[in-house]
Amino acid sequence: MIETLKTVIWPFILWPLLMSFAIMVFFQLQAIIFVWLERKVSGRIQDRLGPTRVGGKFGWLQTIADGVKLLLKEDLIPADADRPLFRIAPYIVLCGAFAAFVVVPFSFGWVAENLNIAVFFMLAVMSVEVFGVILAGYASGSKWALFGGMREAAQVVSYEVPMAMNLVPAVMAAGTMNMHKVSEMQSGWIWDWNCFHDPFTFFAAIVYLVCATASVKRAPFDLAEAESELVAGFHTEYSGFRWLIFFMAEYASMLAVSWIATIMFWGGWNGPLPVTQWLGLWIDTNGDKLPDAPGFLAQVIGFLNFIAKGYTLIFVMMWIRWTLPRIRIDQVMKLCLKYLLPITCLLILGAGVWPLMIQTERGGKVGGFAAAAIAFAILIIGIVTTPKSAAHGRRERVY
Amino acid sequence: MERLQEIWLQSLFGFMALTTVVCSIAVVVTQNVVRAAVWLLFALSGTAGLFFLLGADFVGATQLLIYVGGTMILVIFGVMLTARGPFVSMKTQSGEWTLAALVGVALFGIVAAVVWSTKWPTMDWGDTSKIRGENSPTTVQLGLEFLGIPPQESPKDAAGTPLARLGRDPANIGYLLPFEIVSVHLLVVLIGAAYLARAKRRKAATS
């Protein structure tokens, strides 16, 4: 009996169930924080306070109140809708967004399924999500929803290409698609992270972030739900719990693309300094045969690092969302096909040629930091040279 | 113990296979095009699940990426762009049914004949570690074969014959030639599609 438990029930039944459950619950707890953060960030950026009352200070219980409200709402299905498809669409979206988390290594050894092709698997599973959104747009039997779904199809299918291709420089630098191994390789100092591996990986990290924002349809790319044009786009006809599922799936896919970026470019669970090694939290595994591995405390610290990096990227996405205006659909497509795709191809070419030109590892890292410095300099010059009236438009309103 | 593992894996296989088969039949039977597409989505996901179950993670993920993420979206997109009524449905004639049945039976016969005549490698049920994703590096092997490099450590069957070599010339060069043919073919298709879809310049406008 014990033997059965050990060889069959535990590894093939209980462990997968436990892991799926843990990932679902973990994500849903995150979503509570994200919704509140989104409100607070948008409030601050728009010179408001955001939620302040629910739950005492800072309105930290606002999300719970939102959730209760949504659960109590009536679940409406329009008369013109294709009922079974209308019902099933949110679940397809949710499956696509959540199944991607199976292969994410949260810390050293903390991974549900250590797949050999983890990055590829994540991108593949997340592409299922688009189908659900298009289906929701179609099945609603409403023009707004249909237009939202069409835009979604055009936009996300286009942006998936540069997004996946931008990961290629990082995969080339690491030599593997196994996310756990990629993260392991980046342990040490900040310059061991993949984004500083060579200049091309740094720019790929930046371009990836743009493509990722577009592929999870966040503003300025939120054409699928553009509320000023399409009411709410593909989820116009949804209410209550089904709408909540779409909302959760959006945050889940945001988190998924941020985590891919974290692992492939920004060092995974490794902090900028090898603090855990200094503190002696690493354990010696098997003498000289295997490299040292982080102990439990180091794993926990790595997990916190990982979460903090994911939050930072999501904060950047929120910042962009509430700062930039939405762009038109033709601009969206032009940006993808005429600019991002050629840039990405150049980056892949460069990442292939660079190791042949610069043989030493240090040379690559110097190049990486040079690229970062150039990007930063461009940013600073851009901010400084922007005319005051444009930068502080709100002081010189002309209406 | 090994028996139990086998039963569990077989039942998982049965579940996936049943999903695929039932959904495939539903694709054929249903008359609404978009519903057929949804059934096809489940059928393809079931196929991907079968691949994952067999440890072929790369093929499974590719199945999802290409068929579900690409082809299915194109199908839906095409339906939405060309639909005249609110919900498209197809009525099939009895002649079409017979033709389709003939083609289907013929295809099934070929596949069944291949399945029966092939000598399949059997799996050692005692070693379940092979089934786990991290222990089945199929990508490396596939990549090497596609580049024409025969893999050094191909998994072997019970008799010690490397599986990658089974029934083929030892002096082979992997799948380099088919790979190149397919890639050139894809390029031709892309250029053709771009040619067909581009905006036609009328002569009257220029003169």
PDB file of C-alpha atoms in Angstrom, chain B:
ATOM      1  CA  MET B   1       3.461  -1.905  -8.673  1.00  0.00           C
ATOM      2  CA  GLU B   2       4.545  -1.684 -12.249  1.00  0.00           C
ATOM      3  CA  ARG B   3       1.157  -3.028 -13.174  1.00  0.00           C
ATOM      4  CA  LEU B   4      -0.536  -0.146 -11.348  1.00  0.00           C
ATOM      5  CA  GLN B   5       1.629   2.440 -13.053  1.00  0.00           C
ATOM      6  CA  GLU B   6       0.828   0.873 -16.363  1.00  0.00           C
ATOM      7  CA  ILE B   7      -2.898   0.928 -15.639  1.00  0.00           C
ATOM      8  CA  TRP B   8      -2.757   4.579 -14.576  1.00  0.00           C
ATOM      9  CA  LEU B   9      -0.799   5.647 -17.647  1.00  0.00           C
ATOM     10  CA  GLN B  10      -2.985   3.555 -19.910  1.00  0.00           C
ATOM     11  CA  SER B  11      -6.109   5.121 -18.466  1.00  0.00           C
ATOM     12  CA  LEU B  12      -4.647   8.607 -18.971  1.00  0.00           C
ATOM     13  CA  PHE B  13      -3.870   7.628 -22.530  1.00  0.00           C
ATOM     14  CA  GLY B  14      -7.406   6.302 -22.929  1.00  0.00           C
ATOM     15  CA  PHE B  15      -8.863   9.558 -21.601  1.00  0.00           C
ATOM     16  CA  MET B  16      -6.813  11.679 -24.006  1.00  0.00           C
ATOM     17  CA  ALA B  17      -7.485   9.398 -26.954  1.00  0.00           C
ATOM     18  CA  LEU B  18     -11.210   9.318 -26.195  1.00  0.00           C
ATOM     19  CA  THR B  19     -11.331  13.126 -25.989  1.00  0.00           C
ATOM     20  CA  THR B  20      -9.580  13.387 -29.324  1.00  0.00           C
ATOM     21  CA  VAL B  21     -11.814  10.851 -31.034  1.00  0.00           C
ATOM     22  CA  VAL B  22     -15.116  12.146 -29.646  1.00  0.00           C
ATOM     23  CA  CYS B  23     -14.253  15.745 -30.467  1.00  0.00           C
ATOM     24  CA  SER B  24     -13.096  14.786 -33.952  1.00  0.00           C
ATOM     25  CA  ILE B  25     -16.431  13.095 -34.624  1.00  0.00           C
ATOM     26  CA  ALA B  26     -18.200  16.165 -33.286  1.00  0.00           C
ATOM     27  CA  VAL B  27     -16.207  18.349 -35.717  1.00  0.00           C
ATOM     28  CA  VAL B  28     -17.573  16.323 -38.610  1.00  0.00           C
ATOM     29  CA  VAL B  29     -21.131  16.069 -37.354  1.00  0.00           C
ATOM     30  CA  THR B  30     -21.777  19.637 -36.245  1.00  0.00           C
ATOM     31  CA  GLN B  31     -23.117  22.045 -38.845  1.00  0.00           C
ATOM     32  CA  ASN B  32     -22.115  25.349 -37.317  1.00  0.00           C
ATOM     33  CA  VAL B  33     -18.636  26.285 -38.554  1.00  0.00           C
ATOM     34  CA  VAL B  34     -17.496  28.072 -35.409  1.00  0.00           C
ATOM     35  CA  ARG B  35     -18.721  25.265 -33.160  1.00  0.00           C
ATOM     36  CA  ALA B  36     -16.860  22.836 -35.374  1.00  0.00           C
ATOM     37  CA  ALA B  37     -13.758  24.995 -34.825  1.00  0.00           C
ATOM     38  CA  VAL B  38     -14.235  24.770 -31.052  1.00  0.00           C
ATOM     39  CA  TRP B  39     -14.573  20.991 -31.236  1.00  0.00           C
ATOM     40  CA  LEU B  40     -11.438  20.947 -33.374  1.00  0.00           C
ATOM     41  CA  LEU B  41      -9.687  22.980 -30.668  1.00  0.00           C
ATOM     42  CA  PHE B  42     -10.469  20.271 -28.120  1.00  0.00           C
ATOM     43  CA  ALA B  43      -9.470  17.513 -30.522  1.00  0.00           C
ATOM     44  CA  LEU B  44      -6.112  19.177 -31.188  1.00  0.00           C
ATOM     45  CA  SER B  45      -5.559  19.822 -27.501  1.00  0.00           C
ATOM     46  CA  GLY B  46      -6.219  16.150 -26.870  1.00  0.00           C
ATOM     47  CA  THR B  47      -3.610  15.254 -29.472  1.00  0.00           C
ATOM     48  CA  ALA B  48      -1.141  17.614 -27.801  1.00  0.00           C
ATOM     49  CA  GLY B  49      -1.961  15.926 -24.498  1.00  0.00           C
ATOM     50  CA  LEU B  50      -1.153  12.549 -26.043  1.00  0.00           C
ATOM     51  CA  PHE B  51       2.226  13.869 -27.138  1.00  0.00           C
ATOM     52  CA  PHE B  52       2.948  15.227 -23.664  1.00  0.00           C
ATOM     53  CA  LEU B  53       1.941  11.902 -22.168  1.00  0.00           C
ATOM     54  CA  LEU B  54       4.386  10.108 -24.439  1.00  0.00           C
ATOM     55  CA  GLY B  55       7.218  12.398 -23.354  1.00  0.00           C
ATOM     56  CA  ALA B  56       7.376  14.193 -26.703  1.00  0.00           C
ATOM     57  CA  ASP B  57       7.034  17.614 -25.128  1.00  0.00           C
ATOM     58  CA  PHE B  58       8.409  19.543 -28.084  1.00  0.00           C
ATOM     59  CA  VAL B  59       5.958  18.019 -30.547  1.00  0.00           C
ATOM     60  CA  GLY B  60       3.100  18.602 -28.112  1.00  0.00           C
ATOM     61  CA  ALA B  61       3.966  22.273 -27.620  1.00  0.00           C
ATOM     62  CA  THR B  62       4.406  22.705 -31.370  1.00  0.00           C
ATOM     63  CA  GLN B  63       0.989  21.165 -31.893  1.00  0.00           C
ATOM     64  CA  LEU B  64      -0.508  23.757 -29.559  1.00  0.00           C
ATOM     65  CA  LEU B  65       1.428  26.670 -31.027  1.00  0.00           C
ATOM     66  CA  ILE B  66       0.832  25.933 -34.700  1.00  0.00           C
ATOM     67  CA  TYR B  67      -2.589  24.338 -34.802  1.00  0.00           C
ATOM     68  CA  VAL B  68      -4.366  25.941 -31.867  1.00  0.00           C
ATOM     69  CA  GLY B  69      -2.546  29.277 -31.800  1.00  0.00           C
ATOM     70  CA  GLY B  70      -2.228  29.686 -35.561  1.00  0.00           C
ATOM     71  CA  THR B  71      -4.462  27.590 -37.753  1.00  0.00           C
ATOM     72  CA  MET B  72      -7.557  27.670 -35.558  1.00  0.00           C
ATOM     73  CA  ILE B  73      -7.397  31.436 -35.210  1.00  0.00           C
ATOM     74  CA  LEU B  74      -7.104  31.735 -38.971  1.00  0.00           C
ATOM     75  CA  VAL B  75     -10.178  29.526 -39.368  1.00  0.00           C
ATOM     76  CA  ILE B  76     -12.231  31.673 -36.999  1.00  0.00           C
ATOM     77  CA  PHE B  77     -10.861  34.842 -38.543  1.00  0.00           C
ATOM     78  CA  GLY B  78     -11.824  33.635 -42.012  1.00  0.00           C
ATOM     79  CA  VAL B  79     -15.332  32.751 -40.868  1.00  0.00           C
ATOM     80  CA  MET B  80     -15.813  36.131 -39.204  1.00  0.00           C
ATOM     81  CA  LEU B  81     -14.570  38.002 -42.268  1.00  0.00           C
ATOM     82  CA  THR B  82     -16.637  36.070 -44.797  1.00  0.00           C
ATOM     83  CA  ALA B  83     -19.845  35.357 -42.838  1.00  0.00           C
ATOM     84  CA  ARG B  84     -23.008  36.875 -44.260  1.00  0.00           C
ATOM     85  CA  GLY B  85     -25.465  35.809 -41.577  1.00  0.00           C
ATOM     86  CA  PRO B  86     -24.938  36.074 -37.830  1.00  0.00           C
ATOM     87  CA  PHE B  87     -24.109  32.384 -37.338  1.00  0.00           C
ATOM     88  CA  VAL B  88     -22.784  30.344 -40.231  1.00  0.00           C
ATOM     89  CA  SER B  89     -23.995  26.802 -40.686  1.00  0.00           C
ATOM     90  CA  MET B  90     -23.289  24.229 -43.340  1.00  0.00           C
ATOM     91  CA  LYS B  91     -25.658  21.687 -44.769  1.00  0.00           C
ATOM     92  CA  THR B  92     -23.969  18.656 -46.257  1.00  0.00           C
ATOM     93  CA  GLN B  93     -25.493  16.620 -49.094  1.00  0.00           C
ATOM     94  CA  SER B  94     -25.628  12.847 -49.051  1.00  0.00           C
ATOM     95  CA  GLY B  95     -23.223  12.713 -52.006  1.00  0.00           C
ATOM     96  CA  GLU B  96     -20.629  14.617 -50.033  1.00  0.00           C
ATOM     97  CA  TRP B  97     -21.146  12.256 -47.117  1.00  0.00           C
ATOM     98  CA  THR B  98     -20.425   9.199 -49.241  1.00  0.00           C
ATOM     99  CA  LEU B  99     -17.340  10.746 -50.817  1.00  0.00           C
ATOM    100  CA  ALA B 100     -16.027  11.842 -47.438  1.00  0.00           C
ATOM    101  CA  ALA B 101     -16.722   8.406 -45.986  1.00  0.00           C
ATOM    102  CA  LEU B 102     -14.822   6.728 -48.831  1.00  0.00           C
ATOM    103  CA  VAL B 103     -11.801   8.990 -48.392  1.00  0.00           C
ATOM    104  CA  GLY B 104     -11.947   8.525 -44.624  1.00  0.00           C
ATOM    105  CA  VAL B 105     -12.105   4.751 -44.810  1.00  0.00           C
ATOM    106  CA  ALA B 106      -9.256   4.646 -47.324  1.00  0.00           C
ATOM    107  CA  LEU B 107      -7.090   6.862 -45.107  1.00  0.00           C
ATOM    108  CA  PHE B 108      -7.956   4.800 -42.060  1.00  0.00           C
ATOM    109  CA  GLY B 109      -7.000   1.638 -43.971  1.00  0.00           C
ATOM    110  CA  ILE B 110      -3.575   3.042 -44.846  1.00  0.00           C
ATOM    111  CA  VAL B 111      -2.886   4.206 -41.288  1.00  0.00           C
ATOM    112  CA  ALA B 112      -4.095   0.914 -39.817  1.00  0.00           C
ATOM    113  CA  ALA B 113      -1.941  -1.066 -42.231  1.00  0.00           C
ATOM    114  CA  VAL B 114       1.112   0.991 -41.231  1.00  0.00           C
ATOM    115  CA  VAL B 115       0.338   0.584 -37.537  1.00  0.00           C
ATOM    116  CA  TRP B 116      -0.012  -3.187 -37.839  1.00  0.00           C
ATOM    117  CA  SER B 117       3.052  -3.698 -40.002  1.00  0.00           C
ATOM    118  CA  THR B 118       5.419  -1.542 -37.904  1.00  0.00           C
ATOM    119  CA  LYS B 119       7.519  -3.155 -35.203  1.00  0.00           C
ATOM    120  CA  TRP B 120       6.940  -0.778 -32.296  1.00  0.00           C
ATOM    121  CA  PRO B 121       9.531  -0.432 -29.564  1.00  0.00           C
ATOM    122  CA  THR B 122       8.051  -1.397 -26.208  1.00  0.00           C
ATOM    123  CA  MET B 123       8.568   0.577 -23.057  1.00  0.00           C
ATOM    124  CA  ASP B 124      10.094  -0.609 -19.855  1.00  0.00           C
ATOM    125  CA  TRP B 125       7.322   0.120 -17.344  1.00  0.00           C
ATOM    126  CA  GLY B 126       9.648  -0.174 -14.387  1.00  0.00           C
ATOM    127  CA  ASP B 127      11.510   3.006 -15.281  1.00  0.00           C
ATOM    128  CA  THR B 128       8.930   5.791 -15.084  1.00  0.00           C
ATOM    129  CA  SER B 129      11.615   8.468 -14.830  1.00  0.00           C
ATOM    130  CA  LYS B 130      11.727   8.483 -18.626  1.00  0.00           C
ATOM    131  CA  ILE B 131       8.187   9.818 -18.773  1.00  0.00           C
ATOM    132  CA  ARG B 132       8.986  12.980 -16.831  1.00  0.00           C
ATOM    133  CA  GLY B 133       9.578  16.021 -19.007  1.00  0.00           C
ATOM    134  CA  GLU B 134      13.014  16.883 -17.671  1.00  0.00           C
ATOM    135  CA  ASN B 135      14.352  13.454 -18.566  1.00  0.00           C
ATOM    136  CA  SER B 136      13.210  13.387 -22.145  1.00  0.00           C
ATOM    137  CA  PRO B 137      15.381  15.857 -24.049  1.00  0.00           C
ATOM    138  CA  THR B 138      13.658  15.333 -27.358  1.00  0.00           C
ATOM    139  CA  THR B 139      14.485  18.845 -28.571  1.00  0.00           C
ATOM    140  CA  VAL B 140      18.229  18.319 -28.722  1.00  0.00           C
ATOM    141  CA  GLN B 141      17.786  15.100 -30.615  1.00  0.00           C
ATOM    142  CA  LEU B 142      15.305  16.610 -33.053  1.00  0.00           C
ATOM    143  CA  GLY B 143      17.507  19.627 -33.656  1.00  0.00           C
ATOM    144  CA  LEU B 144      20.557  17.498 -34.333  1.00  0.00           C
ATOM    145  CA  GLU B 145      18.647  15.278 -36.702  1.00  0.00           C
ATOM    146  CA  PHE B 146      17.205  18.270 -38.534  1.00  0.00           C
ATOM    147  CA  LEU B 147      20.716  19.621 -39.040  1.00  0.00           C
ATOM    148  CA  GLY B 148      21.857  16.281 -40.412  1.00  0.00           C
ATOM    149  CA  ILE B 149      23.872  15.201 -37.377  1.00  0.00           C
ATOM    150  CA  PRO B 150      22.908  11.733 -36.205  1.00  0.00           C
ATOM    151  CA  PRO B 151      22.463  11.825 -32.433  1.00  0.00           C
ATOM    152  CA  GLN B 152      25.197  10.292 -30.366  1.00  0.00           C
ATOM    153  CA  GLU B 153      23.028   8.844 -27.661  1.00  0.00           C
ATOM    154  CA  SER B 154      19.812   7.738 -29.217  1.00  0.00           C
ATOM    155  CA  PRO B 155      17.503   5.854 -26.845  1.00  0.00           C
ATOM    156  CA  LYS B 156      17.639   2.131 -27.400  1.00  0.00           C
ATOM    157  CA  ASP B 157      14.890  -0.449 -27.411  1.00  0.00           C
ATOM    158  CA  ALA B 158      15.000  -3.733 -25.511  1.00  0.00           C
ATOM    159  CA  ALA B 159      17.212  -5.405 -28.121  1.00  0.00           C
ATOM    160  CA  GLY B 160      19.794  -2.593 -27.979  1.00  0.00           C
ATOM    161  CA  THR B 161      19.018  -1.093 -31.380  1.00  0.00           C
ATOM    162  CA  PRO B 162      18.998   2.711 -31.326  1.00  0.00           C
ATOM    163  CA  LEU B 163      15.445   3.879 -31.979  1.00  0.00           C
ATOM    164  CA  ALA B 164      16.520   6.714 -34.235  1.00  0.00           C
ATOM    165  CA  ARG B 165      18.048   4.207 -36.598  1.00  0.00           C
ATOM    166  CA  LEU B 166      15.216   1.720 -36.688  1.00  0.00           C
ATOM    167  CA  GLY B 167      14.563   0.599 -40.231  1.00  0.00           C
ATOM    168  CA  ARG B 168      16.840   3.167 -41.842  1.00  0.00           C
ATOM    169  CA  ASP B 169      20.191   3.230 -43.516  1.00  0.00           C
ATOM    170  CA  PRO B 170      22.989   3.616 -40.935  1.00  0.00           C
ATOM    171  CA  ALA B 171      24.740   6.109 -43.210  1.00  0.00           C
ATOM    172  CA  ASN B 172      21.776   8.493 -43.149  1.00  0.00           C
ATOM    173  CA  ILE B 173      22.055  12.222 -42.671  1.00  0.00           C
ATOM    174  CA  GLY B 174      19.086  12.745 -40.394  1.00  0.00           C
ATOM    175  CA  TYR B 175      16.184  14.799 -41.669  1.00  0.00           C
ATOM    176  CA  LEU B 176      18.224  17.545 -43.325  1.00  0.00           C
ATOM    177  CA  LEU B 177      16.750  17.097 -46.793  1.00  0.00           C
ATOM    178  CA  PRO B 178      13.048  17.005 -45.785  1.00  0.00           C
ATOM    179  CA  PHE B 179      13.697  19.924 -43.438  1.00  0.00           C
ATOM    180  CA  GLU B 180      15.211  22.025 -46.217  1.00  0.00           C
ATOM    181  CA  ILE B 181      12.469  21.068 -48.672  1.00  0.00           C
ATOM    182  CA  VAL B 182       9.788  22.055 -46.185  1.00  0.00           C
ATOM    183  CA  SER B 183      11.462  25.364 -45.377  1.00  0.00           C
ATOM    184  CA  VAL B 184      11.836  26.291 -49.061  1.00  0.00           C
ATOM    185  CA  HIS B 185       8.230  25.265 -49.604  1.00  0.00           C
ATOM    186  CA  LEU B 186       7.104  27.513 -46.759  1.00  0.00           C
ATOM    187  CA  LEU B 187       9.087  30.410 -48.201  1.00  0.00           C
ATOM    188  CA  VAL B 188       7.443  29.912 -51.597  1.00  0.00           C
ATOM    189  CA  VAL B 189       4.014  29.846 -49.961  1.00  0.00           C
ATOM    190  CA  LEU B 190       4.768  33.049 -48.030  1.00  0.00           C
ATOM    191  CA  ILE B 191       5.945  34.888 -51.129  1.00  0.00           C
ATOM    192  CA  GLY B 192       2.934  33.614 -53.074  1.00  0.00           C
ATOM    193  CA  ALA B 193       0.563  34.762 -50.331  1.00  0.00           C
ATOM    194  CA  ALA B 194       2.185  38.188 -50.243  1.00  0.00           C
ATOM    195  CA  TYR B 195       1.922  38.409 -54.043  1.00  0.00           C
ATOM    196  CA  LEU B 196      -1.753  37.467 -54.028  1.00  0.00           C
ATOM    197  CA  ALA B 197      -2.677  39.702 -51.128  1.00  0.00           C
ATOM    198  CA  ARG B 198      -0.801  42.866 -52.104  1.00  0.00           C
ATOM    199  CA  ALA B 199      -2.674  45.876 -53.401  1.00  0.00           C
ATOM    200  CA  LYS B 200      -2.914  45.639 -57.186  1.00  0.00           C
ATOM    201  CA  ARG B 201      -1.693  48.703 -59.045  1.00  0.00           C
ATOM    202  CA  ARG B 202      -4.109  49.513 -61.823  1.00  0.00           C
ATOM    203  CA  LYS B 203      -2.649  50.611 -65.127  1.00  0.00           C
ATOM    204  CA  ALA B 204      -5.333  53.232 -65.590  1.00  0.00           C
ATOM    205  CA  ALA B 205      -4.234  54.962 -62.419  1.00  0.00           C
ATOM    206  CA  THR B 206      -0.639  55.315 -63.532  1.00  0.00           C
ATOM    207  CA  SER B 207      -1.295  56.462 -67.094  1.00  0.00           C
TER     208      SER B 207
END
